[in-house]
PDB file of C-alpha atoms in Angstrom:
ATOM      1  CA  UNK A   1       0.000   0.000   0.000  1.00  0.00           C
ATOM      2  CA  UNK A   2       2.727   2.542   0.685  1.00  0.00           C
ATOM      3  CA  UNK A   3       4.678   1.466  -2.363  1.00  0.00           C
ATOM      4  CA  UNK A   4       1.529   2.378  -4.373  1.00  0.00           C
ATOM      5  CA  UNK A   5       1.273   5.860  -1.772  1.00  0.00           C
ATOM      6  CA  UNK A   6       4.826   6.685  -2.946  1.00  0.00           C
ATOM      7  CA  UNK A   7       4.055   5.572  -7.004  1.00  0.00           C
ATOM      8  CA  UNK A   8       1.528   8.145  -7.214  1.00  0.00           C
ATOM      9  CA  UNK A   9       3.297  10.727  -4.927  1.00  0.00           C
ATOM     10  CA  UNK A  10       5.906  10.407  -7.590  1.00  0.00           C
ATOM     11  CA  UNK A  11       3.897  10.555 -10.719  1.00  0.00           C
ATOM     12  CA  UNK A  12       1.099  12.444  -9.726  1.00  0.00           C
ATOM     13  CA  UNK A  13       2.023  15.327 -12.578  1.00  0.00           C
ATOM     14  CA  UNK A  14       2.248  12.760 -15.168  1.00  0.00           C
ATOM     15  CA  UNK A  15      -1.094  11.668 -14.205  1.00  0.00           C
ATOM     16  CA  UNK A  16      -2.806  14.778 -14.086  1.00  0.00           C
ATOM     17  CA  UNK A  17      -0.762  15.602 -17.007  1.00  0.00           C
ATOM     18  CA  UNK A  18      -2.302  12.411 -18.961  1.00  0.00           C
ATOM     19  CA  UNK A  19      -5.531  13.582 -18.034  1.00  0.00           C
ATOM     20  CA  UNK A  20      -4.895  17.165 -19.430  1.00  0.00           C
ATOM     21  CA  UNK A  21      -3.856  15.214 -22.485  1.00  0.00           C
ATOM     22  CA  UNK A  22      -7.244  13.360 -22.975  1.00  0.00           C
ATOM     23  CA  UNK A  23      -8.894  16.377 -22.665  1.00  0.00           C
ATOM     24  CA  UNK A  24      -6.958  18.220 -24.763  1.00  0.00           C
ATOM     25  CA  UNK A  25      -7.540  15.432 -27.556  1.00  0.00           C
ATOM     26  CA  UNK A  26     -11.343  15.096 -26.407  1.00  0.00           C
ATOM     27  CA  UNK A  27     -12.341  18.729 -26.647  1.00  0.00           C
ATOM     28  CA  UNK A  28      -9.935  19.236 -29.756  1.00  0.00           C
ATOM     29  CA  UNK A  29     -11.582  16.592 -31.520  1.00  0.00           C
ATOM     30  CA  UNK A  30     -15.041  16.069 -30.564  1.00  0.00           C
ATOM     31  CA  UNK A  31     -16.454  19.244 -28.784  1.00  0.00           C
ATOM     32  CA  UNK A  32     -14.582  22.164 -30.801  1.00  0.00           C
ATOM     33  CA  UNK A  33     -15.778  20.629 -34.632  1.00  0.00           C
ATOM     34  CA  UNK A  34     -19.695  20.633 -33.064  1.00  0.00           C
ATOM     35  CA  UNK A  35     -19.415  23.973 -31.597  1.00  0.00           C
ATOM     36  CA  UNK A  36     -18.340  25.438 -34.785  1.00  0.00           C
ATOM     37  CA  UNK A  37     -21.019  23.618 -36.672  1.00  0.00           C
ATOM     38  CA  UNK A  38     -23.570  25.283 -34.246  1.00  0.00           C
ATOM     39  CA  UNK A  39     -22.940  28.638 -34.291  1.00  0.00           C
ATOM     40  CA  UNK A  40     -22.640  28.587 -38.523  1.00  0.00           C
ATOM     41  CA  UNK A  41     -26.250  26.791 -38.485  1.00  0.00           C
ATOM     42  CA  UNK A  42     -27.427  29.815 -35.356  1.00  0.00           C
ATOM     43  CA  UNK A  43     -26.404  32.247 -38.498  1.00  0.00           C
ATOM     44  CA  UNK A  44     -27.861  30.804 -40.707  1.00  0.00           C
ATOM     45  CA  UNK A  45     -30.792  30.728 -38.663  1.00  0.00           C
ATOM     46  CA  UNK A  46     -30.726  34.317 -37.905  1.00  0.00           C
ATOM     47  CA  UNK A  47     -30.292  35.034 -41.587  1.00  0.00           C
ATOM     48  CA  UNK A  48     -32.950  33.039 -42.880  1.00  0.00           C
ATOM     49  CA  UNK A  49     -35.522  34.451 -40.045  1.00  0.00           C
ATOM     50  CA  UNK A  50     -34.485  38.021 -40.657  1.00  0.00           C
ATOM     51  CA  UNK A  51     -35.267  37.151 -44.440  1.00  0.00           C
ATOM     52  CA  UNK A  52     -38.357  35.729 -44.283  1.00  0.00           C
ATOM     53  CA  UNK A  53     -39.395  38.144 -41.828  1.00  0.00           C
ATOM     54  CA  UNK A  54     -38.371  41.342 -44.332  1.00  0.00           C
ATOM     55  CA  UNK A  55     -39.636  39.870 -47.428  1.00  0.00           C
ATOM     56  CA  UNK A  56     -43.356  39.007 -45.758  1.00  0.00           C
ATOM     57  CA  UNK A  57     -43.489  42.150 -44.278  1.00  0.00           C
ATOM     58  CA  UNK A  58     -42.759  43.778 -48.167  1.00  0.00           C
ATOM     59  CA  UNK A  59     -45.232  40.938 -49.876  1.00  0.00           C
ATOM     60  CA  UNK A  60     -47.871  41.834 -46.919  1.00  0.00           C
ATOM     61  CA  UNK A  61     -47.818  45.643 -47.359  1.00  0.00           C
ATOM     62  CA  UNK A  62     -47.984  45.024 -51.547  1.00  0.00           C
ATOM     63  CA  UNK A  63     -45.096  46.295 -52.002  1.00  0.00           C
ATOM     64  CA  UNK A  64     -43.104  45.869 -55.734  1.00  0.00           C
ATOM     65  CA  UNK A  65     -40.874  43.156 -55.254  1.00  0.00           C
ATOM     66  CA  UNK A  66     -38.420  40.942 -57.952  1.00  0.00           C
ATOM     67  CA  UNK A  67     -36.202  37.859 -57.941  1.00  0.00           C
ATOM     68  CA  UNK A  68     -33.147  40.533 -58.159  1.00  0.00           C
ATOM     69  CA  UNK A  69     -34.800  41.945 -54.923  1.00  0.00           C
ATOM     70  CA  UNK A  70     -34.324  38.968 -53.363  1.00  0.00           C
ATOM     71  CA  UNK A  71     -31.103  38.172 -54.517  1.00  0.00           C
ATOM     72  CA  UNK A  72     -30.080  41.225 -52.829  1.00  0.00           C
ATOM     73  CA  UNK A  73     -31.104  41.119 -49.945  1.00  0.00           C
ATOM     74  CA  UNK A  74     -29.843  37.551 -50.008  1.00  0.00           C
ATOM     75  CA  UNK A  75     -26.360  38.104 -50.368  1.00  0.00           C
ATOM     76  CA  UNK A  76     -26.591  41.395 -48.013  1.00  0.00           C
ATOM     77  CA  UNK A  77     -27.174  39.166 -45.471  1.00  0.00           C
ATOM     78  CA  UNK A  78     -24.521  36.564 -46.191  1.00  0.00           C
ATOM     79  CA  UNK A  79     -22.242  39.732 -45.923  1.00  0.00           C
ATOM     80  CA  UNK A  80     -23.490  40.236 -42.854  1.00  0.00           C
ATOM     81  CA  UNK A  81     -23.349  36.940 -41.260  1.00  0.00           C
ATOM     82  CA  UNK A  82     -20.130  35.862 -42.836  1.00  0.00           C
ATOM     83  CA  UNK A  83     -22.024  32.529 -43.848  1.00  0.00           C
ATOM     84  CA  UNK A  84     -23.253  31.276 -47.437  1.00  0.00           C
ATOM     85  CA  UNK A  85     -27.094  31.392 -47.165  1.00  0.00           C
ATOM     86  CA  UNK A  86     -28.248  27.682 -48.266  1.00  0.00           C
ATOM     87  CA  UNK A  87     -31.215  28.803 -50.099  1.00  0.00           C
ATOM     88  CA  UNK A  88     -32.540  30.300 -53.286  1.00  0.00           C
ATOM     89  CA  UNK A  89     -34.566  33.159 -53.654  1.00  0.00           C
ATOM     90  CA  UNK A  90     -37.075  30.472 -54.834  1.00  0.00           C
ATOM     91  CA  UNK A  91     -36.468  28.507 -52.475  1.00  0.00           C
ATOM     92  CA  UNK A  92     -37.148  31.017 -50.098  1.00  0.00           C
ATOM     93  CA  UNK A  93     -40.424  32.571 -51.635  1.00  0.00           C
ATOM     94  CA  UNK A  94     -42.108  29.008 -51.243  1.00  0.00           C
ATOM     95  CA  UNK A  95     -41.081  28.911 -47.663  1.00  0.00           C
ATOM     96  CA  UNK A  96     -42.734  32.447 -47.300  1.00  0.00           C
ATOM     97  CA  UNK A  97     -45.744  31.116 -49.517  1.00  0.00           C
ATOM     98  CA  UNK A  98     -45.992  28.205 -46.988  1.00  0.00           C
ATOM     99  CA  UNK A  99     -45.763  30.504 -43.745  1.00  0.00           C
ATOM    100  CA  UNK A 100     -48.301  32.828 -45.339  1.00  0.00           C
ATOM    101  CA  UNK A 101     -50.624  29.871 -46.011  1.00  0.00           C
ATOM    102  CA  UNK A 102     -49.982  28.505 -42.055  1.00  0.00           C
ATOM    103  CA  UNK A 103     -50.873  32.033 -41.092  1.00  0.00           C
ATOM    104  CA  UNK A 104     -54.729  31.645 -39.708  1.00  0.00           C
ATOM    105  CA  UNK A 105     -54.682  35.826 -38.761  1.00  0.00           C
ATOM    106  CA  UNK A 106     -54.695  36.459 -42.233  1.00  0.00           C
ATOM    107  CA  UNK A 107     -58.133  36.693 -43.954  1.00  0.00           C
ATOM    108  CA  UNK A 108     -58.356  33.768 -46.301  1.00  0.00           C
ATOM    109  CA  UNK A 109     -58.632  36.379 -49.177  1.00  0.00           C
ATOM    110  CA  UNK A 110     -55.580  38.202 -48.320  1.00  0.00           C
ATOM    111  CA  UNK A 111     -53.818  34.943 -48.569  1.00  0.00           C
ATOM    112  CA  UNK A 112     -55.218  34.290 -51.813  1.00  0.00           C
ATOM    113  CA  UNK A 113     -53.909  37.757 -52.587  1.00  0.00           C
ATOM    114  CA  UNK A 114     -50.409  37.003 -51.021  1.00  0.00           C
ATOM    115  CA  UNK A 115     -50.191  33.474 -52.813  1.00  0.00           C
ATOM    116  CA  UNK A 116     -50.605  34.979 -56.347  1.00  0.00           C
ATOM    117  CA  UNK A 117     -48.193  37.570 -56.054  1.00  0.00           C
ATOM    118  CA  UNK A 118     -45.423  35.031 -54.731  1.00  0.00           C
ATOM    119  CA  UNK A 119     -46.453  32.878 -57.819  1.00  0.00           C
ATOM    120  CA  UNK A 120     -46.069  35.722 -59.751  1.00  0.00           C
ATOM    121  CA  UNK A 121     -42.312  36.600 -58.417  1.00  0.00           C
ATOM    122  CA  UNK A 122     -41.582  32.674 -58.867  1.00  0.00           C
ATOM    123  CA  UNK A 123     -42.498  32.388 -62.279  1.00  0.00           C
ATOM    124  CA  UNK A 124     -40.166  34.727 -63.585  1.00  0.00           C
ATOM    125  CA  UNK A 125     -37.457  32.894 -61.231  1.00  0.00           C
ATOM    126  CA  UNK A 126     -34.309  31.421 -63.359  1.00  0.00           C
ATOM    127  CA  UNK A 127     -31.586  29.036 -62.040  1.00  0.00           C
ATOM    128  CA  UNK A 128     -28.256  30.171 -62.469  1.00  0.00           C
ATOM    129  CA  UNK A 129     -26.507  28.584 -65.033  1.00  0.00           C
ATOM    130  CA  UNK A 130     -23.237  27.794 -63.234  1.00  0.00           C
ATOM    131  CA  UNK A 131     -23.735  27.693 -59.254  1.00  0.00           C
ATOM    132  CA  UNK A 132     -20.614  27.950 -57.316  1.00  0.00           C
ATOM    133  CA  UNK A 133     -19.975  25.456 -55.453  1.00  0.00           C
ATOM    134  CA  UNK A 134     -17.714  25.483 -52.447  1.00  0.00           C
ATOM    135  CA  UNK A 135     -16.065  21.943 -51.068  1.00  0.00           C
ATOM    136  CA  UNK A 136     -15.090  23.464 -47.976  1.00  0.00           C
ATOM    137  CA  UNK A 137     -16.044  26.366 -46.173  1.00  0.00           C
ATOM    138  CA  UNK A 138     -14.598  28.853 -43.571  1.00  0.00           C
ATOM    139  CA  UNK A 139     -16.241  27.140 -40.598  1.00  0.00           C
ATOM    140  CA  UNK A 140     -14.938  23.990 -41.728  1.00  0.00           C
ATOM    141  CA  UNK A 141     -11.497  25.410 -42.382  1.00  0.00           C
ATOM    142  CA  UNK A 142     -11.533  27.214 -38.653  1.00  0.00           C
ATOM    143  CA  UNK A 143     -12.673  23.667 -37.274  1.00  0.00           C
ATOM    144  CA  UNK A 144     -10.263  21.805 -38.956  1.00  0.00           C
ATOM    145  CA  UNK A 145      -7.773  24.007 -37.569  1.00  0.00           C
ATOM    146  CA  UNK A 146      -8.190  24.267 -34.330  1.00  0.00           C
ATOM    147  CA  UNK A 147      -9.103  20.568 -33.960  1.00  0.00           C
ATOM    148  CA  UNK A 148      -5.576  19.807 -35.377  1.00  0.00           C
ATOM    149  CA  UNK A 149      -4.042  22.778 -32.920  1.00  0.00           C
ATOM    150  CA  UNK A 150      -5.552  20.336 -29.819  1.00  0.00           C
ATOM    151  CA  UNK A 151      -4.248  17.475 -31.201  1.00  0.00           C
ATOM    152  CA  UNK A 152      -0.966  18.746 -31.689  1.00  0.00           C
ATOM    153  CA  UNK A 153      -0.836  20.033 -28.258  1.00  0.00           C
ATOM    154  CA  UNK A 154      -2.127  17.172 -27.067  1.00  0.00           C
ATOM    155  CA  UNK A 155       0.598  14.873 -28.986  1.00  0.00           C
ATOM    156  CA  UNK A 156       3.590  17.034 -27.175  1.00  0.00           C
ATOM    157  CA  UNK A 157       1.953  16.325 -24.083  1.00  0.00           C
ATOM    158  CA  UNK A 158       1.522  12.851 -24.323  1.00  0.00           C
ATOM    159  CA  UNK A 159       5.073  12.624 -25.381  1.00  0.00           C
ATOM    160  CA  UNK A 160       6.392  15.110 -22.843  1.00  0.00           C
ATOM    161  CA  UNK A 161       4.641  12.617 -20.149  1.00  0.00           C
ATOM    162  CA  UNK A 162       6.245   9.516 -21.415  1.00  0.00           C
ATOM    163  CA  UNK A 163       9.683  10.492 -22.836  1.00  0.00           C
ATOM    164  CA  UNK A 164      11.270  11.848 -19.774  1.00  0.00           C
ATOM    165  CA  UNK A 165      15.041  13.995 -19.822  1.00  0.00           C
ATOM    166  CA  UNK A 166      17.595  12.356 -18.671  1.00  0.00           C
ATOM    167  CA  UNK A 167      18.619  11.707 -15.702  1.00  0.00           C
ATOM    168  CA  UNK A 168      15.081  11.812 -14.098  1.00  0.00           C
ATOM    169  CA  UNK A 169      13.788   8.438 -13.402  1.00  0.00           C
ATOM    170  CA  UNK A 170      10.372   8.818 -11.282  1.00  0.00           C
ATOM    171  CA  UNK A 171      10.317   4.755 -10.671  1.00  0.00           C
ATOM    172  CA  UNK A 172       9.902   4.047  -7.145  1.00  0.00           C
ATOM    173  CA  UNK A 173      12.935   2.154  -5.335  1.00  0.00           C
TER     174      UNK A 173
END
């Protein structure tokens, strides 16, 4: 019993280093990719509320409204984000149609209203002929990188723990 006292006496940094190392790893690899992937789908979120929200508001009111309208405000709001918005302005309008539709406060004729002039702003809707498309973005960049900071760090201190200086030998006598 007082060998195994002295042991961890002895080694009682290298354990609590070990454990520093696991969490290092653990956070660096599991937690830090996830917490990145949540706060780009909060903006995206935000930006897709604060869309929907502007562009009903315009529709409601009977204001003039295009696809190039959309577009705009679209990629005003990626600016502001900092995060590609997944959707197309068509894409979007039938999500507005749909909340429109869901909307009981709104006389049915009002909503008949609403639903023609979304057709109407659909219909003269185009796809882009080439669509960028992006393999990786800047959140996964960031989370790449700072997952493979951790595990760096964490591979020095695993082999700070275990490949000890010379002339320091911590085994107990």
């Amino acid at each position: 019993m007082k060998s195994i006292l002295n042991w961890v006496m002895k080694n009682g940094w290298n354990i609590f280093s070990f454990i520093g190392v696991i969490g290092t790893f653990y956070f660096s690899l599991i937690y830090v990719p996830g917490y990145v992937k949540d706060i780009t789908a909060a903006k995206v979120n935000i930006t897709h509320e604060s869309l929907v929200d502007d562009v009903q508001e315009l529709l409601f009111y009977n204001k003039k409204l295009t696809i190039d309208d959309i577009n705009s405000f679209i990629k005003a709001k990626e600016l502001e984000q900092g995060t590609p918005y997944p959707y197309s302005a068509d894409e979007l309008l039938l999500q507005i149609q749909d909340r429109f539709m869901g909307n009981k406060f709104i006389p049915l004729e009002k909503r008949e209203l609403l639903m023609d002039t979304v057709k109407s702003i659909r219909s003269t809707y185009s796809k882009p002929k080439v669509a960028e498309k992006k393999s990786i973005n800047e959140d996964s960049l960031v989370s790449m990188f700072v997952s493979a900071i951790g595990a760096l760090i964490a591979a020095i201190g695993t082999y700070s723990i275990f490949d000890l200086p010379p002339g320091l030998d911590t085994t107990v006598s």
